[in-house]
PDB file of C-alpha atoms in Angstrom:
ATOM      1  CA  MET A   1      -9.705 -29.411 -25.030  1.00  0.00           C
ATOM      2  CA  THR A   2     -11.090 -26.237 -23.456  1.00  0.00           C
ATOM      3  CA  ARG A   3      -8.559 -23.503 -23.116  1.00  0.00           C
ATOM      4  CA  VAL A   4      -8.173 -21.938 -19.724  1.00  0.00           C
ATOM      5  CA  LYS A   5      -7.125 -18.342 -19.730  1.00  0.00           C
ATOM      6  CA  LYS A   6      -5.397 -17.148 -16.586  1.00  0.00           C
ATOM      7  CA  LYS A   7      -5.708 -13.422 -16.008  1.00  0.00           C
ATOM      8  CA  THR A   8      -4.416 -11.053 -13.413  1.00  0.00           C
ATOM      9  CA  MET A   9      -7.515  -9.281 -12.142  1.00  0.00           C
ATOM     10  CA  ASP A  10      -6.642  -5.616 -11.841  1.00  0.00           C
ATOM     11  CA  PRO A  11      -8.864  -3.668  -9.449  1.00  0.00           C
ATOM     12  CA  PRO A  12     -11.069  -0.922 -10.868  1.00  0.00           C
ATOM     13  CA  THR A  13     -10.342   2.710 -10.135  1.00  0.00           C
ATOM     14  CA  ASN A  14     -13.839   3.251  -8.708  1.00  0.00           C
ATOM     15  CA  LEU A  15     -13.328   2.456  -5.020  1.00  0.00           C
ATOM     16  CA  SER A  16     -16.894   3.187  -3.992  1.00  0.00           C
ATOM     17  CA  GLY A  17     -18.069  -0.316  -4.856  1.00  0.00           C
ATOM     18  CA  ILE A  18     -21.722  -0.982  -5.572  1.00  0.00           C
ATOM     19  CA  VAL A  19     -24.870   0.524  -4.169  1.00  0.00           C
ATOM     20  CA  ASP A  20     -26.094  -1.256  -1.077  1.00  0.00           C
ATOM     21  CA  PRO A  21     -29.929  -1.396  -1.121  1.00  0.00           C
ATOM     22  CA  GLU A  22     -29.969  -1.998   2.620  1.00  0.00           C
ATOM     23  CA  ALA A  23     -27.821   0.990   3.492  1.00  0.00           C
ATOM     24  CA  GLY A  24     -30.884   3.218   3.888  1.00  0.00           C
ATOM     25  CA  PRO A  25     -34.454   2.629   5.045  1.00  0.00           C
ATOM     26  CA  THR A  26     -36.005   3.582   1.708  1.00  0.00           C
ATOM     27  CA  ALA A  27     -33.614   2.454  -0.988  1.00  0.00           C
ATOM     28  CA  PRO A  28     -35.052   2.434  -4.528  1.00  0.00           C
ATOM     29  CA  ALA A  29     -36.163  -0.955  -5.785  1.00  0.00           C
ATOM     30  CA  ASP A  30     -33.904  -0.806  -8.831  1.00  0.00           C
ATOM     31  CA  GLN A  31     -30.844  -0.640  -6.555  1.00  0.00           C
ATOM     32  CA  ALA A  32     -31.545  -4.188  -5.385  1.00  0.00           C
ATOM     33  CA  GLN A  33     -31.067  -5.409  -8.926  1.00  0.00           C
ATOM     34  CA  ALA A  34     -27.911  -3.332  -9.269  1.00  0.00           C
ATOM     35  CA  GLN A  35     -26.557  -4.959  -6.112  1.00  0.00           C
ATOM     36  CA  SER A  36     -26.370  -8.363  -7.797  1.00  0.00           C
ATOM     37  CA  GLN A  37     -24.523  -7.023 -10.848  1.00  0.00           C
ATOM     38  CA  PRO A  38     -20.720  -7.159 -10.839  1.00  0.00           C
ATOM     39  CA  ALA A  39     -18.755  -3.947 -11.051  1.00  0.00           C
ATOM     40  CA  GLN A  40     -17.121  -3.126 -14.347  1.00  0.00           C
ATOM     41  CA  ILE A  41     -13.460  -4.122 -14.353  1.00  0.00           C
ATOM     42  CA  PRO A  42     -11.146  -2.300 -16.734  1.00  0.00           C
ATOM     43  CA  SER A  43      -8.719  -4.352 -18.768  1.00  0.00           C
ATOM     44  CA  SER A  44      -5.898  -1.874 -18.253  1.00  0.00           C
ATOM     45  CA  SER A  45      -3.524  -2.573 -15.397  1.00  0.00           C
ATOM     46  CA  SER A  46      -3.713  -0.444 -12.268  1.00  0.00           C
ATOM     47  CA  SER A  47      -2.162  -0.349  -8.832  1.00  0.00           C
ATOM     48  CA  MET A  48      -3.017  -3.066  -6.306  1.00  0.00           C
ATOM     49  CA  SER A  49      -2.249  -0.720  -3.409  1.00  0.00           C
ATOM     50  CA  ASP A  50      -5.926  -0.123  -2.608  1.00  0.00           C
ATOM     51  CA  PHE A  51      -6.852  -3.833  -2.475  1.00  0.00           C
ATOM     52  CA  SER A  52      -5.067  -6.634  -0.674  1.00  0.00           C
ATOM     53  CA  CYS A  53      -6.722  -9.722  -2.157  1.00  0.00           C
ATOM     54  CA  VAL A  54      -9.517 -11.269  -4.167  1.00  0.00           C
ATOM     55  CA  TYR A  55     -11.932 -12.972  -1.770  1.00  0.00           C
ATOM     56  CA  PHE A  56     -14.273 -15.938  -2.376  1.00  0.00           C
ATOM     57  CA  GLY A  57     -17.278 -15.923  -0.017  1.00  0.00           C
ATOM     58  CA  TYR A  58     -19.417 -19.053   0.059  1.00  0.00           C
ATOM     59  CA  GLY A  59     -21.512 -18.788   3.258  1.00  0.00           C
ATOM     60  CA  SER A  60     -23.453 -15.710   4.293  1.00  0.00           C
ATOM     61  CA  ASN A  61     -20.912 -13.718   2.280  1.00  0.00           C
ATOM     62  CA  LEU A  62     -22.286 -15.239  -0.900  1.00  0.00           C
ATOM     63  CA  SER A  63     -24.647 -12.262  -0.649  1.00  0.00           C
ATOM     64  CA  ALA A  64     -23.162  -9.136  -2.206  1.00  0.00           C
ATOM     65  CA  ARG A  65     -25.382  -7.042   0.102  1.00  0.00           C
ATOM     66  CA  THR A  66     -23.986  -8.757   3.177  1.00  0.00           C
ATOM     67  CA  MET A  67     -20.432  -8.309   1.926  1.00  0.00           C
ATOM     68  CA  LYS A  68     -20.927  -4.591   1.391  1.00  0.00           C
ATOM     69  CA  GLN A  69     -22.352  -4.225   4.898  1.00  0.00           C
ATOM     70  CA  ARG A  70     -19.608  -6.245   6.554  1.00  0.00           C
ATOM     71  CA  CYS A  71     -16.746  -4.913   4.435  1.00  0.00           C
ATOM     72  CA  PRO A  72     -17.475  -1.329   3.338  1.00  0.00           C
ATOM     73  CA  ASP A  73     -14.451  -1.142   1.022  1.00  0.00           C
ATOM     74  CA  SER A  74     -15.272  -4.390  -0.783  1.00  0.00           C
ATOM     75  CA  LEU A  75     -16.038  -4.437  -4.487  1.00  0.00           C
ATOM     76  CA  PHE A  76     -18.250  -7.262  -5.782  1.00  0.00           C
ATOM     77  CA  ILE A  77     -17.076  -8.478  -9.177  1.00  0.00           C
ATOM     78  CA  GLY A  78     -19.389 -11.439  -9.743  1.00  0.00           C
ATOM     79  CA  LEU A  79     -19.788 -15.094  -8.888  1.00  0.00           C
ATOM     80  CA  ALA A  80     -17.211 -17.844  -9.054  1.00  0.00           C
ATOM     81  CA  GLU A  81     -17.222 -21.607  -8.729  1.00  0.00           C
ATOM     82  CA  LEU A  82     -14.823 -23.808  -6.814  1.00  0.00           C
ATOM     83  CA  LYS A  83     -14.674 -27.334  -8.179  1.00  0.00           C
ATOM     84  CA  ASP A  84     -14.100 -30.515  -6.170  1.00  0.00           C
ATOM     85  CA  TRP A  85     -15.220 -28.961  -2.882  1.00  0.00           C
ATOM     86  CA  LYS A  86     -18.559 -29.275  -1.083  1.00  0.00           C
ATOM     87  CA  TRP A  87     -20.654 -26.840   0.994  1.00  0.00           C
ATOM     88  CA  ILE A  88     -21.712 -28.089   4.425  1.00  0.00           C
ATOM     89  CA  ILE A  89     -22.872 -26.934   7.820  1.00  0.00           C
ATOM     90  CA  ASN A  90     -20.340 -28.315  10.273  1.00  0.00           C
ATOM     91  CA  GLU A  91     -20.592 -28.981  14.000  1.00  0.00           C
ATOM     92  CA  THR A  92     -20.261 -25.270  14.834  1.00  0.00           C
ATOM     93  CA  GLY A  93     -23.602 -24.675  13.123  1.00  0.00           C
ATOM     94  CA  TYR A  94     -22.086 -22.505  10.393  1.00  0.00           C
ATOM     95  CA  ALA A  95     -20.956 -22.943   6.788  1.00  0.00           C
ATOM     96  CA  ASN A  96     -17.768 -24.703   5.826  1.00  0.00           C
ATOM     97  CA  ILE A  97     -16.358 -26.322   2.704  1.00  0.00           C
ATOM     98  CA  VAL A  98     -14.605 -29.660   2.458  1.00  0.00           C
ATOM     99  CA  PRO A  99     -12.697 -31.362  -0.377  1.00  0.00           C
ATOM    100  CA  SER A 100     -15.123 -33.545  -2.355  1.00  0.00           C
ATOM    101  CA  PRO A 101     -14.277 -34.693  -5.903  1.00  0.00           C
ATOM    102  CA  GLY A 102     -17.114 -34.068  -8.322  1.00  0.00           C
ATOM    103  CA  ASP A 103     -18.887 -31.448  -6.202  1.00  0.00           C
ATOM    104  CA  VAL A 104     -18.847 -27.676  -6.599  1.00  0.00           C
ATOM    105  CA  VAL A 105     -19.146 -24.571  -4.412  1.00  0.00           C
ATOM    106  CA  TYR A 106     -20.478 -21.237  -5.672  1.00  0.00           C
ATOM    107  CA  GLY A 107     -19.469 -17.996  -4.021  1.00  0.00           C
ATOM    108  CA  SER A 108     -19.163 -14.261  -4.426  1.00  0.00           C
ATOM    109  CA  LEU A 109     -15.916 -12.793  -5.691  1.00  0.00           C
ATOM    110  CA  CYS A 110     -14.809  -9.475  -4.210  1.00  0.00           C
ATOM    111  CA  PHE A 111     -11.796  -7.240  -4.031  1.00  0.00           C
ATOM    112  CA  LEU A 112     -10.950  -6.511  -0.396  1.00  0.00           C
ATOM    113  CA  SER A 113      -8.993  -3.693   1.175  1.00  0.00           C
ATOM    114  CA  LYS A 114      -6.464  -4.536   3.856  1.00  0.00           C
ATOM    115  CA  ARG A 115      -8.866  -3.171   6.473  1.00  0.00           C
ATOM    116  CA  ASP A 116     -11.658  -5.443   5.294  1.00  0.00           C
ATOM    117  CA  GLU A 117      -9.340  -8.430   5.098  1.00  0.00           C
ATOM    118  CA  MET A 118      -8.284  -7.837   8.707  1.00  0.00           C
ATOM    119  CA  ALA A 119     -11.952  -7.522   9.665  1.00  0.00           C
ATOM    120  CA  LEU A 120     -12.759 -10.879   8.116  1.00  0.00           C
ATOM    121  CA  ASP A 121      -9.736 -12.488   9.750  1.00  0.00           C
ATOM    122  CA  GLU A 122     -11.110 -11.525  13.146  1.00  0.00           C
ATOM    123  CA  SER A 123     -14.708 -12.288  12.251  1.00  0.00           C
ATOM    124  CA  GLU A 124     -13.859 -15.766  10.994  1.00  0.00           C
ATOM    125  CA  GLY A 125     -11.670 -16.517  13.994  1.00  0.00           C
ATOM    126  CA  VAL A 126      -8.367 -16.903  12.161  1.00  0.00           C
ATOM    127  CA  PRO A 127      -6.490 -19.051  12.953  1.00  0.00           C
ATOM    128  CA  TRP A 128      -8.308 -20.775  15.826  1.00  0.00           C
ATOM    129  CA  LEU A 129     -11.575 -21.404  13.953  1.00  0.00           C
ATOM    130  CA  TYR A 130     -11.127 -20.885  10.233  1.00  0.00           C
ATOM    131  CA  GLU A 131      -7.869 -20.888   8.321  1.00  0.00           C
ATOM    132  CA  LYS A 132      -7.113 -18.740   5.290  1.00  0.00           C
ATOM    133  CA  MET A 133      -6.513 -20.649   2.090  1.00  0.00           C
ATOM    134  CA  THR A 134      -5.807 -19.627  -1.486  1.00  0.00           C
ATOM    135  CA  LEU A 135      -7.800 -21.748  -3.917  1.00  0.00           C
ATOM    136  CA  PRO A 136      -8.300 -21.668  -7.708  1.00  0.00           C
ATOM    137  CA  VAL A 137     -11.812 -20.582  -8.641  1.00  0.00           C
ATOM    138  CA  ARG A 138     -13.425 -19.951 -12.020  1.00  0.00           C
ATOM    139  CA  ARG A 139     -15.114 -16.598 -12.378  1.00  0.00           C
ATOM    140  CA  LEU A 140     -18.541 -16.805 -13.996  1.00  0.00           C
ATOM    141  CA  LEU A 141     -19.131 -14.321 -16.785  1.00  0.00           C
ATOM    142  CA  GLY A 142     -22.292 -12.288 -17.236  1.00  0.00           C
ATOM    143  CA  ASN A 143     -23.947 -11.944 -20.635  1.00  0.00           C
ATOM    144  CA  VAL A 144     -22.165  -8.666 -21.358  1.00  0.00           C
ATOM    145  CA  GLU A 145     -18.782  -9.996 -20.330  1.00  0.00           C
ATOM    146  CA  LYS A 146     -19.162 -13.104 -22.500  1.00  0.00           C
ATOM    147  CA  SER A 147     -18.837 -10.907 -25.558  1.00  0.00           C
ATOM    148  CA  SER A 148     -15.926  -8.890 -24.181  1.00  0.00           C
ATOM    149  CA  ASP A 149     -12.173  -9.353 -24.032  1.00  0.00           C
ATOM    150  CA  TRP A 150     -12.548 -11.052 -20.641  1.00  0.00           C
ATOM    151  CA  ALA A 151     -14.009 -14.134 -22.337  1.00  0.00           C
ATOM    152  CA  ASP A 152     -11.505 -14.215 -25.167  1.00  0.00           C
ATOM    153  CA  GLY A 153      -9.601 -17.467 -25.017  1.00  0.00           C
ATOM    154  CA  GLY A 154     -11.517 -19.398 -22.387  1.00  0.00           C
ATOM    155  CA  ASP A 155     -12.363 -19.481 -18.705  1.00  0.00           C
ATOM    156  CA  ILE A 156     -11.063 -16.972 -16.171  1.00  0.00           C
ATOM    157  CA  GLN A 157      -9.166 -18.710 -13.402  1.00  0.00           C
ATOM    158  CA  VAL A 158      -8.548 -16.678 -10.258  1.00  0.00           C
ATOM    159  CA  GLN A 159      -6.482 -17.471  -7.183  1.00  0.00           C
ATOM    160  CA  ALA A 160      -8.856 -16.393  -4.410  1.00  0.00           C
ATOM    161  CA  THR A 161      -8.571 -16.139  -0.648  1.00  0.00           C
ATOM    162  CA  THR A 162     -11.213 -17.992   1.352  1.00  0.00           C
ATOM    163  CA  TYR A 163     -11.733 -19.303   4.876  1.00  0.00           C
ATOM    164  CA  VAL A 164     -11.903 -23.012   5.687  1.00  0.00           C
ATOM    165  CA  ASP A 165     -12.373 -24.830   8.990  1.00  0.00           C
ATOM    166  CA  VAL A 166      -9.981 -27.722   8.469  1.00  0.00           C
ATOM    167  CA  GLN A 167     -10.528 -29.275  11.913  1.00  0.00           C
ATOM    168  CA  ARG A 168     -14.338 -29.437  12.109  1.00  0.00           C
ATOM    169  CA  THR A 169     -15.561 -31.234   9.002  1.00  0.00           C
ATOM    170  CA  THR A 170     -18.422 -33.275  10.443  1.00  0.00           C
ATOM    171  CA  LEU A 171     -21.974 -32.424   9.408  1.00  0.00           C
ATOM    172  CA  GLY A 172     -23.900 -30.450  12.017  1.00  0.00           C
ATOM    173  CA  LYS A 173     -27.181 -28.635  12.626  1.00  0.00           C
ATOM    174  CA  ILE A 174     -27.446 -25.049  11.458  1.00  0.00           C
ATOM    175  CA  GLU A 175     -27.677 -22.319  14.101  1.00  0.00           C
ATOM    176  CA  ARG A 176     -31.161 -20.777  14.109  1.00  0.00           C
ATOM    177  CA  GLU A 177     -29.986 -17.201  13.653  1.00  0.00           C
ATOM    178  CA  TYR A 178     -27.691 -18.247  10.797  1.00  0.00           C
ATOM    179  CA  VAL A 179     -30.672 -19.578   8.811  1.00  0.00           C
ATOM    180  CA  ILE A 180     -31.760 -16.067   7.872  1.00  0.00           C
ATOM    181  CA  TRP A 181     -28.320 -15.209   6.555  1.00  0.00           C
ATOM    182  CA  VAL A 182     -28.158 -18.362   4.430  1.00  0.00           C
ATOM    183  CA  LYS A 183     -31.608 -17.664   2.996  1.00  0.00           C
ATOM    184  CA  LYS A 184     -30.459 -14.149   2.106  1.00  0.00           C
ATOM    185  CA  ALA A 185     -27.337 -15.595   0.487  1.00  0.00           C
ATOM    186  CA  ILE A 186     -29.450 -17.963  -1.620  1.00  0.00           C
ATOM    187  CA  GLU A 187     -31.715 -15.119  -2.742  1.00  0.00           C
ATOM    188  CA  ASP A 188     -28.856 -12.848  -3.713  1.00  0.00           C
ATOM    189  CA  GLY A 189     -26.892 -15.690  -5.269  1.00  0.00           C
ATOM    190  CA  HIS A 190     -29.794 -16.484  -7.570  1.00  0.00           C
ATOM    191  CA  ALA A 191     -30.093 -12.804  -8.514  1.00  0.00           C
ATOM    192  CA  ALA A 192     -26.417 -12.815  -9.470  1.00  0.00           C
ATOM    193  CA  GLY A 193     -26.748 -15.904 -11.657  1.00  0.00           C
ATOM    194  CA  MET A 194     -26.165 -18.861  -9.332  1.00  0.00           C
ATOM    195  CA  PRO A 195     -27.813 -22.046 -10.665  1.00  0.00           C
ATOM    196  CA  ALA A 196     -31.059 -22.803  -8.815  1.00  0.00           C
ATOM    197  CA  GLY A 197     -30.171 -26.455  -8.480  1.00  0.00           C
ATOM    198  CA  TYR A 198     -27.065 -25.648  -6.445  1.00  0.00           C
ATOM    199  CA  ALA A 199     -28.945 -24.303  -3.418  1.00  0.00           C
ATOM    200  CA  GLU A 200     -31.501 -27.092  -3.613  1.00  0.00           C
ATOM    201  CA  LYS A 201     -28.798 -29.754  -3.551  1.00  0.00           C
ATOM    202  CA  TYR A 202     -26.324 -28.337  -1.065  1.00  0.00           C
ATOM    203  CA  LEU A 203     -27.788 -25.526   1.060  1.00  0.00           C
ATOM    204  CA  ARG A 204     -31.512 -26.096   1.562  1.00  0.00           C
ATOM    205  CA  PRO A 205     -31.140 -29.585   3.096  1.00  0.00           C
ATOM    206  CA  PHE A 206     -29.610 -27.841   6.136  1.00  0.00           C
ATOM    207  CA  LEU A 207     -32.467 -25.335   6.481  1.00  0.00           C
ATOM    208  CA  PRO A 208     -35.507 -26.009   8.714  1.00  0.00           C
ATOM    209  CA  THR A 209     -38.680 -26.885   6.825  1.00  0.00           C
ATOM    210  CA  ASP A 210     -40.955 -25.235   9.389  1.00  0.00           C
ATOM    211  CA  GLU A 211     -40.834 -21.476   8.831  1.00  0.00           C
ATOM    212  CA  ARG A 212     -42.436 -20.896  12.236  1.00  0.00           C
ATOM    213  CA  GLN A 213     -39.079 -21.762  13.781  1.00  0.00           C
ATOM    214  CA  LEU A 214     -37.699 -18.523  12.332  1.00  0.00           C
ATOM    215  CA  GLU A 215     -40.362 -16.073  13.495  1.00  0.00           C
ATOM    216  CA  ASP A 216     -38.396 -14.659  16.435  1.00  0.00           C
ATOM    217  CA  ILE A 217     -34.990 -14.482  14.749  1.00  0.00           C
ATOM    218  CA  VAL A 218     -33.490 -11.025  14.270  1.00  0.00           C
ATOM    219  CA  MET A 219     -30.723 -10.421  11.723  1.00  0.00           C
ATOM    220  CA  VAL A 220     -28.050  -8.817  13.875  1.00  0.00           C
ATOM    221  CA  ARG A 221     -24.311  -8.715  13.358  1.00  0.00           C
ATOM    222  CA  THR A 222     -21.938  -6.438  15.135  1.00  0.00           C
ATOM    223  CA  THR A 223     -19.160  -4.548  13.393  1.00  0.00           C
ATOM    224  CA  LYS A 224     -16.460  -3.286  15.733  1.00  0.00           C
ATOM    225  CA  PHE A 225     -13.629  -1.154  14.447  1.00  0.00           C
ATOM    226  CA  GLY A 226     -11.411  -1.154  17.480  1.00  0.00           C
ATOM    227  CA  GLU A 227      -7.659  -1.244  17.531  1.00  0.00           C
ATOM    228  CA  HIS A 228      -7.163  -1.360  13.755  1.00  0.00           C
ATOM    229  CA  SER A 229      -9.537  -4.317  13.496  1.00  0.00           C
ATOM    230  CA  ALA A 230     -13.170  -5.041  12.869  1.00  0.00           C
ATOM    231  CA  GLY A 231     -15.085  -7.967  14.239  1.00  0.00           C
ATOM    232  CA  ILE A 232     -18.348  -9.130  12.782  1.00  0.00           C
ATOM    233  CA  VAL A 233     -18.863 -12.267  14.800  1.00  0.00           C
ATOM    234  CA  PRO A 234     -22.028 -14.353  14.571  1.00  0.00           C
ATOM    235  CA  ARG A 235     -23.139 -15.173  18.081  1.00  0.00           C
ATOM    236  CA  GLY A 236     -22.201 -18.741  18.866  1.00  0.00           C
ATOM    237  CA  PHE A 237     -18.704 -18.630  17.392  1.00  0.00           C
ATOM    238  CA  ALA A 238     -17.192 -17.560  20.690  1.00  0.00           C
ATOM    239  CA  SER A 239     -17.967 -20.937  22.250  1.00  0.00           C
ATOM    240  CA  TRP A 240     -15.785 -22.746  19.723  1.00  0.00           C
ATOM    241  CA  SER A 241     -12.050 -22.974  20.048  1.00  0.00           C
ATOM    242  CA  ARG A 242      -9.386 -25.060  18.469  1.00  0.00           C
ATOM    243  CA  GLY A 243      -8.655 -28.152  20.479  1.00  0.00           C
TER     244      GLY A 243
END
């Protein structure tokens, strides 16, 4: 029987996160590779005061680049898998996950500050669109980590916060502007070690096969830090409300 090692994931002391290759117009090419690499996490315990939760992002936030742009304080620590759930596009035209024995969802794993968590709450429409859930995910180890103390004793199980639309679970057609974000998530997920077969089985069937349909799409998301909140709302969400 495989041993499962449950660890408390202490946040690193480096709060700057990882380099975002899209932060400037002429970022070095080697920074793109660095973007997909998880930050080093010390084994020694440290204060959780700077981070409010560990977040599992499975849609556009599967991309570490997107996460760093949307949540400036976030710290990408690698990929994780959520078993017995399935990735879909629901009737809103955006990503959702639903319970599905035997299936799996891959996502990014990030430490979030309270500010970033509040930003995501507003962006995801909590609680009228998505609801926050805490689910057990298994953190995937990189080659270096496999030979470190993190891998000693078995898998790393993490209780992660994620967002689930529990009311709209019917398959839908992906919003055109969201296609670009999903394609970016697939690209960055692969760079971080996501199995190629995962996207082919679960994500690409929702993408249009005719690339000409995407020619006039512009990747735009708005970040608004207003009254202690930040909203990064994909256009189209506003038309959906809980019935």
